[in-house]
Short mmCIF file of C-alpha atoms and ligand atoms in Angstrom, two decimals:
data_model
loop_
_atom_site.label_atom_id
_atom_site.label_comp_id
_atom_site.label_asym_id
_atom_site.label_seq_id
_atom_site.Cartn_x
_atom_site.Cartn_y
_atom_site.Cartn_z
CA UNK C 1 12.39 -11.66 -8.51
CA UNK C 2 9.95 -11.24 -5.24
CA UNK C 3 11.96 -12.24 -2.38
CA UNK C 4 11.20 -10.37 0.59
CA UNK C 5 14.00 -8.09 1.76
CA UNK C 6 15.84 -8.78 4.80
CA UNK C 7 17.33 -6.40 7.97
CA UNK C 8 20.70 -6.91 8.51
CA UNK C 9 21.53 -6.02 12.33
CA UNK C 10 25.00 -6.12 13.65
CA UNK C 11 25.69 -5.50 17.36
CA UNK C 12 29.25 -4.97 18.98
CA UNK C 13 30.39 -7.51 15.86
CA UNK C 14 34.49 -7.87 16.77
CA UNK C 15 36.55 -10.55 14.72
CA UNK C 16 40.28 -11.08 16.10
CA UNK C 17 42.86 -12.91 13.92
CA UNK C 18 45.52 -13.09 16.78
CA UNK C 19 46.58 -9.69 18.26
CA UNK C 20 44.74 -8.39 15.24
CA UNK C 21 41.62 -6.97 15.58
CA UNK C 22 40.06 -6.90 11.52
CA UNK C 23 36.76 -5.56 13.24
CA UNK C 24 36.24 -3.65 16.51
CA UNK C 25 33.28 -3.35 18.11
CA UNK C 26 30.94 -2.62 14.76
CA UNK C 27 27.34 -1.90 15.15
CA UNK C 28 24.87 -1.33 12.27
CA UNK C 29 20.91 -1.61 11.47
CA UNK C 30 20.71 -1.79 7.74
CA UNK C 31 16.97 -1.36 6.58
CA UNK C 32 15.11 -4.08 4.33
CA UNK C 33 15.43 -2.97 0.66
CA UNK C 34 18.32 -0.88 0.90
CA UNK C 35 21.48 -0.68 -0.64
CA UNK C 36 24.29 0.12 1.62
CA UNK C 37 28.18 0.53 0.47
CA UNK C 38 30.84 -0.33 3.27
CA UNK C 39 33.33 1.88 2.29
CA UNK C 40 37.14 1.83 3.86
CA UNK C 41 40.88 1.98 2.39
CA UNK C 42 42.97 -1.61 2.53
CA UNK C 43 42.78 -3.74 5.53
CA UNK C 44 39.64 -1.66 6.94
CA UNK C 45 37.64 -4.62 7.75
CA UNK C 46 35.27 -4.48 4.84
CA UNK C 47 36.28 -7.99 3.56
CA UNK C 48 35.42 -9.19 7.43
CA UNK C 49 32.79 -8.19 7.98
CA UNK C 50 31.26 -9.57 4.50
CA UNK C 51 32.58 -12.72 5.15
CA UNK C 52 30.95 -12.68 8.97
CA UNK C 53 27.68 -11.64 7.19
CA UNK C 54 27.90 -14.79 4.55
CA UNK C 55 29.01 -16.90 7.17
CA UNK C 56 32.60 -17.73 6.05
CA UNK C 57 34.20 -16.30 9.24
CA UNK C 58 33.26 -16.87 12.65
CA UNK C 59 32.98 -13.61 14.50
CA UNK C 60 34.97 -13.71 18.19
CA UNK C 61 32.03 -12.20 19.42
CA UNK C 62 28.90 -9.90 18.84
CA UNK C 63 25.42 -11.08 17.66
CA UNK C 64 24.40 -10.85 13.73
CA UNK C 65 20.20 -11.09 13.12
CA UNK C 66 19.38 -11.30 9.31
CA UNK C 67 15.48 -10.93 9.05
CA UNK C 68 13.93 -12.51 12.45
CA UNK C 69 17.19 -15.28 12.40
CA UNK C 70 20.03 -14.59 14.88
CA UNK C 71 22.51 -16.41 13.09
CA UNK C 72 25.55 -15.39 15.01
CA UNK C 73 25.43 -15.35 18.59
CA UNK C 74 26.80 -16.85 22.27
CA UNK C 75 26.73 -20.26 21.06
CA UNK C 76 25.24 -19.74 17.73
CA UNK C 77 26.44 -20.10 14.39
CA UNK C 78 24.31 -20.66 11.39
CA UNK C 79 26.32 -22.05 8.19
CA UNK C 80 26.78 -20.22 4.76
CA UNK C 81 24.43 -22.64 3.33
CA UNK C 82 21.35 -21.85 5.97
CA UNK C 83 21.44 -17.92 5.69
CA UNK C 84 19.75 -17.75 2.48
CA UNK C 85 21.87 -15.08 0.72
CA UNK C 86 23.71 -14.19 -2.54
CA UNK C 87 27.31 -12.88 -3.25
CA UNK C 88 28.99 -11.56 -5.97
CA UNK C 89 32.56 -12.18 -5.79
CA UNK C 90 35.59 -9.83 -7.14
CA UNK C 91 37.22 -12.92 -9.24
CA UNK C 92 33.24 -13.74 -10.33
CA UNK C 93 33.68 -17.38 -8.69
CA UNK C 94 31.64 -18.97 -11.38
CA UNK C 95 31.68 -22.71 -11.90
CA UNK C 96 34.33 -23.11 -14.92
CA UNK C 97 32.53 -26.16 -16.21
CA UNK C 98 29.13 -25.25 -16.51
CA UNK C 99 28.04 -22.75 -19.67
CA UNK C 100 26.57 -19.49 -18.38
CA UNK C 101 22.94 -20.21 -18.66
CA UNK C 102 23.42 -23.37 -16.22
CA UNK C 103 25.50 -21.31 -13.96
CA UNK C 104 22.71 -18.59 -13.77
CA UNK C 105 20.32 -21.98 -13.23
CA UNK C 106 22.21 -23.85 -11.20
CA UNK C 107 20.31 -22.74 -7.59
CA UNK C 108 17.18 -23.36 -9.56
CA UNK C 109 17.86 -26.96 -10.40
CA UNK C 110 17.39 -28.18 -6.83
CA UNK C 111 14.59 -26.29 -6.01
CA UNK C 112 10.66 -27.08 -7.26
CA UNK C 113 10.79 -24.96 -10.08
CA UNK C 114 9.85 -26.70 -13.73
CA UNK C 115 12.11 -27.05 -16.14
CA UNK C 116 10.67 -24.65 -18.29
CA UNK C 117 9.96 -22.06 -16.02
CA UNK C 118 13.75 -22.26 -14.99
CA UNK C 119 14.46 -21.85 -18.82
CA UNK C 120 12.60 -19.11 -19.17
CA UNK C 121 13.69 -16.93 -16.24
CA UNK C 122 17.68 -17.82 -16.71
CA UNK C 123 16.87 -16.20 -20.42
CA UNK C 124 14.20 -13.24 -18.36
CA UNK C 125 17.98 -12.65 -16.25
CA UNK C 126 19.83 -12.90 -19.00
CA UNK C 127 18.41 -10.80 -21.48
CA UNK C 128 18.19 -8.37 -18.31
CA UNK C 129 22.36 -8.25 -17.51
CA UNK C 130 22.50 -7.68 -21.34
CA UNK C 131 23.80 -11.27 -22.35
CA UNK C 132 21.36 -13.09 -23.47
CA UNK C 133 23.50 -13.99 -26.31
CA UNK C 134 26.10 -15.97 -24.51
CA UNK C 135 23.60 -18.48 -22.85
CA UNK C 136 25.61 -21.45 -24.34
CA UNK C 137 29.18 -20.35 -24.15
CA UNK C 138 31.49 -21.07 -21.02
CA UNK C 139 33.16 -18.60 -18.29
CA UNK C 140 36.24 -18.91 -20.31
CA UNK C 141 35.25 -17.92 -23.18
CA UNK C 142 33.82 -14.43 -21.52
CA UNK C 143 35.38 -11.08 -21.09
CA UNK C 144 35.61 -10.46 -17.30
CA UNK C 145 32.40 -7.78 -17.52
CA UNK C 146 30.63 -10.60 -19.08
CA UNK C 147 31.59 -12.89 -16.52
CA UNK C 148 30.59 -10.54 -13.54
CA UNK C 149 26.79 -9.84 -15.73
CA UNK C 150 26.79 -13.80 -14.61
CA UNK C 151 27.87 -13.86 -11.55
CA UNK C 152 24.96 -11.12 -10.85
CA UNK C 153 22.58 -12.97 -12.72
CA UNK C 154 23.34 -15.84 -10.65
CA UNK C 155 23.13 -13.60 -8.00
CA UNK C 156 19.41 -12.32 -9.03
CA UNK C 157 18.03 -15.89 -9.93
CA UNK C 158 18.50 -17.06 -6.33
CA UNK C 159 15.61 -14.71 -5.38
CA UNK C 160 16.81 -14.19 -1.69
CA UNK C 161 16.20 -11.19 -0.01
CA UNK C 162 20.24 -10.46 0.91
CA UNK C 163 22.67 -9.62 -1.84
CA UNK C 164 26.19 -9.44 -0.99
CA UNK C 165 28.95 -7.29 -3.64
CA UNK C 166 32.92 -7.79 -2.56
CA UNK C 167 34.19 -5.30 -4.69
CA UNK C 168 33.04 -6.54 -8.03
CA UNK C 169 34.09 -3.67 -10.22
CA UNK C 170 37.90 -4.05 -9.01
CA UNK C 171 39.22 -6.22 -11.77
CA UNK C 172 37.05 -4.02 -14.30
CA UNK C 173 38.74 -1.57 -16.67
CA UNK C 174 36.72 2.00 -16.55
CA UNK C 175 34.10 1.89 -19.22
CA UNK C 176 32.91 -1.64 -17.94
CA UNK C 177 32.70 -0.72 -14.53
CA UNK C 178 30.66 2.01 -14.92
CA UNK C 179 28.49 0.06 -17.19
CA UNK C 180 28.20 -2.76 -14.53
CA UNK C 181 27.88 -0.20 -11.61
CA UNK C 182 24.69 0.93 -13.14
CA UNK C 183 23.71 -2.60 -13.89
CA UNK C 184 24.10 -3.10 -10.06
CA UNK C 185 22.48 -0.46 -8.82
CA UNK C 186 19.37 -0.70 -11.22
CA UNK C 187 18.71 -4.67 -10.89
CA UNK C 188 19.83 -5.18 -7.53
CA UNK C 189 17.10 -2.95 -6.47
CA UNK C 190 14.49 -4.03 -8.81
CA UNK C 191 14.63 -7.31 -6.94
CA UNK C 192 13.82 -5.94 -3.82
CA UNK C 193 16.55 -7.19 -1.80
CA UNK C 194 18.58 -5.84 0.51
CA UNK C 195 22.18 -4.95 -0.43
CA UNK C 196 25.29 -4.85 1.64
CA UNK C 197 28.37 -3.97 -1.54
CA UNK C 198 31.85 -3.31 -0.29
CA UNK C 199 34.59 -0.74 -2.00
CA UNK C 200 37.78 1.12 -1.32
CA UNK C 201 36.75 3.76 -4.28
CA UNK C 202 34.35 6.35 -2.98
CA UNK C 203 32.83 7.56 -5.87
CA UNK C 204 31.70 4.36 -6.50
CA UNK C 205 30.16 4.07 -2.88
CA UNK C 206 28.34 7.84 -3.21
CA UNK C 207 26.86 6.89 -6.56
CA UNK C 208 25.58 3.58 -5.34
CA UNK C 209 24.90 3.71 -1.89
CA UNK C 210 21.44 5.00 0.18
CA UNK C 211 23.61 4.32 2.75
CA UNK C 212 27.14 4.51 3.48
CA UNK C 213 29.00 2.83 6.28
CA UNK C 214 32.57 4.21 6.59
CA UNK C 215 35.11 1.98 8.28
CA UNK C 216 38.89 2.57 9.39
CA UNK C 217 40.76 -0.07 11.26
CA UNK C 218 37.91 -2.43 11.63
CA UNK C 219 35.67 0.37 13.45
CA UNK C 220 32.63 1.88 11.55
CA UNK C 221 33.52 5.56 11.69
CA UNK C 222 30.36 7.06 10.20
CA UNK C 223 27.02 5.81 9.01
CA UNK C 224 24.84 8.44 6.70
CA UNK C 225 23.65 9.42 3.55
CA UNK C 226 26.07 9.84 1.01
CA UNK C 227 25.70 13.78 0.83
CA UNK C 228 25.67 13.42 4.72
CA UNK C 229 29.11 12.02 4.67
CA UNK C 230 30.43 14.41 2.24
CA UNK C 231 29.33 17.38 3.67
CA UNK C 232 29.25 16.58 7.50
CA UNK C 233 32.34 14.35 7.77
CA UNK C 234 32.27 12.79 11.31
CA UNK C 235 36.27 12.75 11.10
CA UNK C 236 39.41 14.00 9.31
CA UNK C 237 39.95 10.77 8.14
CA UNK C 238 36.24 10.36 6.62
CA UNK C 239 37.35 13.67 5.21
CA UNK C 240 40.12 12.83 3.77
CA UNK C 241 39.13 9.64 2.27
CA UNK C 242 36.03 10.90 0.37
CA UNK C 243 37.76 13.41 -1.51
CA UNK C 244 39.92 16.74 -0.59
CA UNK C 245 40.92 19.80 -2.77
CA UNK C 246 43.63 20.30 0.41
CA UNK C 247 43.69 21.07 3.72
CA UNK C 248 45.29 23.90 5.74
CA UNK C 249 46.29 25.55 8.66
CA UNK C 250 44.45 27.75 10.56
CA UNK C 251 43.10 29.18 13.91
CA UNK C 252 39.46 29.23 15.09
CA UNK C 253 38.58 32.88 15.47
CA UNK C 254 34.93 32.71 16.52
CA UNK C 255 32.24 30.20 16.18
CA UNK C 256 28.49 30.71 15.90
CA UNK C 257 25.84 28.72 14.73
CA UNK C 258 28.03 25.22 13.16
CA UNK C 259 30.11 27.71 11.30
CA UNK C 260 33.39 29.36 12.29
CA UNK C 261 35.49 31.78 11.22
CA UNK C 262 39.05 31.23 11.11
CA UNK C 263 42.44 32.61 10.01
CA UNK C 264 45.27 30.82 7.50
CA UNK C 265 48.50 32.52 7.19
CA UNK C 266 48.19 33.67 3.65
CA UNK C 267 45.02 35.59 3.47
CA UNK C 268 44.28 38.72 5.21
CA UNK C 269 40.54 38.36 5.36
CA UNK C 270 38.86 35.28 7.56
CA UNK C 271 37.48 32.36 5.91
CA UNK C 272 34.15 31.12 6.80
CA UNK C 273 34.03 27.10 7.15
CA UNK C 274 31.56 24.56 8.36
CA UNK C 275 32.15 22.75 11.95
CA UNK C 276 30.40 19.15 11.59
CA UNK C 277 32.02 18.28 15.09
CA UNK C 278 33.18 20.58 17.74
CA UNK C 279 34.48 23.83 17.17
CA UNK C 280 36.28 26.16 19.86
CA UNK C 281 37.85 29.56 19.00
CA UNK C 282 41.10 30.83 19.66
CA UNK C 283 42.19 26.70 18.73
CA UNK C 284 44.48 25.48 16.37
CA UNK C 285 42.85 23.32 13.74
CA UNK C 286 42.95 22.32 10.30
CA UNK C 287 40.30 23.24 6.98
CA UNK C 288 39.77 20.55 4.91
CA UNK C 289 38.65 21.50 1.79
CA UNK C 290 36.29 19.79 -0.92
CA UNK C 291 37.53 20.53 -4.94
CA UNK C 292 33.60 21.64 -5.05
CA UNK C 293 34.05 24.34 -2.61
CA UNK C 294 36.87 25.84 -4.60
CA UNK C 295 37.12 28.55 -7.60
CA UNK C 296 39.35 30.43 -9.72
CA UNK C 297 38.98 33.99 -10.88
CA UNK C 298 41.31 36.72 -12.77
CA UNK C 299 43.21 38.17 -9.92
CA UNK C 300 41.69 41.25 -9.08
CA UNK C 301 41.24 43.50 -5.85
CA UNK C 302 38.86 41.43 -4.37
CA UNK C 303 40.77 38.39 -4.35
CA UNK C 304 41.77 37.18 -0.78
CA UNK C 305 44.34 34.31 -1.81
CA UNK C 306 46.15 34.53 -4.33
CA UNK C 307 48.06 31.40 -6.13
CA UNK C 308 50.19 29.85 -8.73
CA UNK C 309 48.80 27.37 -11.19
CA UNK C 310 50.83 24.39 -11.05
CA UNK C 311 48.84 22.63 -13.19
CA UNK C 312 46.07 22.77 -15.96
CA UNK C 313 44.82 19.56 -17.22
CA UNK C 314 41.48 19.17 -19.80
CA UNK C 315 39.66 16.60 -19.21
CA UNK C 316 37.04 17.18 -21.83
CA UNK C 317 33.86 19.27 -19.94
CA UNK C 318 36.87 22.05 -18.83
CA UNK C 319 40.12 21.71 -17.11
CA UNK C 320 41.34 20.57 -13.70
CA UNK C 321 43.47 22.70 -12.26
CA UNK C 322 46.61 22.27 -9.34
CA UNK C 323 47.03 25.71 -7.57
CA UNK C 324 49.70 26.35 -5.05
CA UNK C 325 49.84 28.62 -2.48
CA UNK C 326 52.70 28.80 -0.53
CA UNK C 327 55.46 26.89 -2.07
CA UNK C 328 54.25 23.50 -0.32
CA UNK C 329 50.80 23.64 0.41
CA UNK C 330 48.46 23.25 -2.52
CA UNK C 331 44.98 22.55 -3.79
CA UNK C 332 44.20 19.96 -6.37
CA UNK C 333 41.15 18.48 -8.31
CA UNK C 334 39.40 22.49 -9.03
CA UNK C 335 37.78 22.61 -12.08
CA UNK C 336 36.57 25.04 -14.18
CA UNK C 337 35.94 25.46 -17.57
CA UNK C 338 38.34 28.26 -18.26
CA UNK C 339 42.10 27.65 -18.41
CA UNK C 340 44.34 28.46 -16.53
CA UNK C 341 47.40 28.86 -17.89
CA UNK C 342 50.63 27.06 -15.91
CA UNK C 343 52.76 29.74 -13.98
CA UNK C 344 50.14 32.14 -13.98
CA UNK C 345 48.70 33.92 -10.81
CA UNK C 346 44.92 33.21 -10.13
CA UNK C 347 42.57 34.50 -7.57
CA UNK C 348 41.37 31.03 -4.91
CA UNK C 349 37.64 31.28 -3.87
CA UNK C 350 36.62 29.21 -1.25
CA UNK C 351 32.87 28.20 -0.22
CA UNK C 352 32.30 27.29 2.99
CA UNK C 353 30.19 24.76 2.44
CA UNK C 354 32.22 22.50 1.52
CA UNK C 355 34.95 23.30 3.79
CA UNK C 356 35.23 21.54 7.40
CA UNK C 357 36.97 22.88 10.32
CA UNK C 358 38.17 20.11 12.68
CA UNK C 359 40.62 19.66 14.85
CA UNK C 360 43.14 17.10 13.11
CA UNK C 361 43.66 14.95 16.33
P1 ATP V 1 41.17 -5.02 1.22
O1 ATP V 1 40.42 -3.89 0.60
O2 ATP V 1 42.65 -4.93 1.03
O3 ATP V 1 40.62 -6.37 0.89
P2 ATP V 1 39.72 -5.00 3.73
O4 ATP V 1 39.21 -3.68 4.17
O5 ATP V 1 38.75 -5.91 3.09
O6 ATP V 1 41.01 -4.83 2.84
P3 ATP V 1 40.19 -7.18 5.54
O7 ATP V 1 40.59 -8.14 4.46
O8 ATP V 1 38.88 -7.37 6.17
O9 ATP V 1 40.33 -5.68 5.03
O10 ATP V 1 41.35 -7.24 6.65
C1 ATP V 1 41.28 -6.48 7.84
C2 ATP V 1 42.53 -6.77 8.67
O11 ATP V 1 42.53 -8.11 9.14
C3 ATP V 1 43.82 -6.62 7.90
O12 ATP V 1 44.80 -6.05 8.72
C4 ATP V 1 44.20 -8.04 7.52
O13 ATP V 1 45.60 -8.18 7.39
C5 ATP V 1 43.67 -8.82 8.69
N1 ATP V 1 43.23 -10.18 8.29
C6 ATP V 1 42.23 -10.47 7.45
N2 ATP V 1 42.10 -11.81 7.32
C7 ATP V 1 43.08 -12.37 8.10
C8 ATP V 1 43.48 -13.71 8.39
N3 ATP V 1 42.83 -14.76 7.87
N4 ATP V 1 44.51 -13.88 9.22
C9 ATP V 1 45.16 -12.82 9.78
N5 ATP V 1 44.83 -11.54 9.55
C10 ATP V 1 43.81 -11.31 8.72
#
């Protein structure tokens, strides 16, 4: 498992089905060796622009350059077959009559490796994805974790330096995902290669990513760090879609130095909150708040909101807790390992940290 990683470079990549435009303009320079999650809700253009990177879709325009190959261009368009990279499918895609230890083979059989060397690293991969037991039995007789450890064994034996991952958690009930997701993230980069993995679930993209590329309607609307997403969103919807206690109301007071201080209609006192884009005071704009940045104390005289449990559920390390505010608005997702009774008033502490003032246009 020594291929040499590949760069992935996308420039003003668009793919039109009809009036349709699945991706829009999408530019992105992914590093050798690094494992980047393309993260977007349904019909986002993740499933595009994996299938322009493999080669099963022909982009309407836009260059792609894996490595030092162009293989989409003006005129240009190199075949699945010639680009010299894996993919993991959702529905594993493994070859139904062939046992597992020949599908984890099979690239290996037309290439100038021995017989016994292609033995011994299908059981190497095998004994790595933690089935080295079911070398002999067929996909049909698998569970579908054990059929995705093959697919990314397959995946692995192929030693090229571009792995490609459409959503293969999805069909995966919880334990085995996260199981898998770790399997992923540890083997994929042991072997070096680079990794482009698509998802709709964001805590699966923050725990796996070095990268995250965050698309909506086939654009790419931020590309960062995982902790640079979540705490600098570049938009309400990248807010919103990696994960909001609630959002509110409320008008920009003053601004100074990426933070401002603005006014919601329940609290006397200002909040504080974080401006990752522009900020102008006396403007009407919304908070969007993280669960993290949110806490509940004993109502006392310090408290500046005050709110109603709605809800108090344990979920083992403490409770998760729905507060509302104001009859409509509320704030969900706030732990803490006291309970909070339903019905009962509780004091809402907010960190601006984790809170984001942006105009919601
Ligand atoms: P999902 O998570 O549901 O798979 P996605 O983010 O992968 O969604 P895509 O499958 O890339 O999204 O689709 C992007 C947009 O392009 C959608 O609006 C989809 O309906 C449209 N689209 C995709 N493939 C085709 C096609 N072959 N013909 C027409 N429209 C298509």
């Amino acid at each position: 498992m020594t291929a040499e990683a590949i760069g992935v470079h996308l420039h003003q990549l668009t793919k039109s089905f009809g009036e349709k435009r699945a991706l829009d303009d999408v530019s992105l320079d992914i590093a050798p060796g690094t494992f980047t999650v393309l993260l977007g809700p349904s019909g986002s253009g993740k499933t595009t622009l994996l299938r322009c990177l493999a080669g099963i879709e022909r982009p309407t325009s836009g260059t792609i350059t894996l490595g030092n190959k162009t293989v989409v261009a003006p005129g240009v368009f190199l075949s699945a077959e010639k680009r010299q990279l894996s993919m993991v499918f959702q529905d594993y895609a493994l070859w139904p009559h062939l046992s597992v230890a020949r599908n984890v083979g099979f690239a290996l059989e037309r290439s100038s490796v021995s017989k016994e060397e292609r033995s011994e690293k299908v059981s190497t991969l095998l004994a790595r994805v933690g089935i080295e037991h079911l070398a002999e039995r067929f996909p049909n007789e698998l569970s579908g974790g054990e059929q995705q450890r093959v697919a990314l064994a397959r995946a692995l034996a192929a030693d090229v330096g571009l792995i490609l991952f459409d959503e293969p958690l999805s069909n995966l009930d919880a334990d085995r995902r996260e199981d898998l997701r770790i399997a992923i993230a540890t083997l994929a980069r042991e072997s070096g290669a680079t990794v482009v993995y698509i998802t709709h679930d964001q805590s699966e993209a923050f725990a796996l990513a070095d990268a995250v590329g965050v698309l909506n309607q086939g654009r790419l609307v931020q590309w960062a760090s995982p902790e640079e997403v979540y705490q600098a969103p570049a938009t309400p919807f990248v807010a919103r879609f990696t994960g909001l206690a609630g959002e509110l109301p409320v008008r920009v007071e003053s601004v100074s130095e990426g933070l401002a201080e603005v006014k919601i209609q329940l609290a006397t006192p200002a909040l504080l909150g974080s401006c990752p884009t522009r900020c102008a005071s006396g403007e009407d704009a919304t908070l969007f708040i993280r669960p993290s940045a949110v806490s509940l104390e004993e109502v006392g005289s310090s408290s500046t909101i005050v709110a109603t449990v709605a809800d108090s559920a344990f979920i083992g390390r403490g409770y998760e807790h729905v507060v509302t505010l104001d009859g409509n608005r509320r704030l969900t997702k706030i732990f803490s390992q006291q309970r909070f009774p339903r019905g009962t008033q509780v004091a809402v502490v907010i960190d601006p940290r984790s809170v984001y003032v942006m105009s919601d246009v």
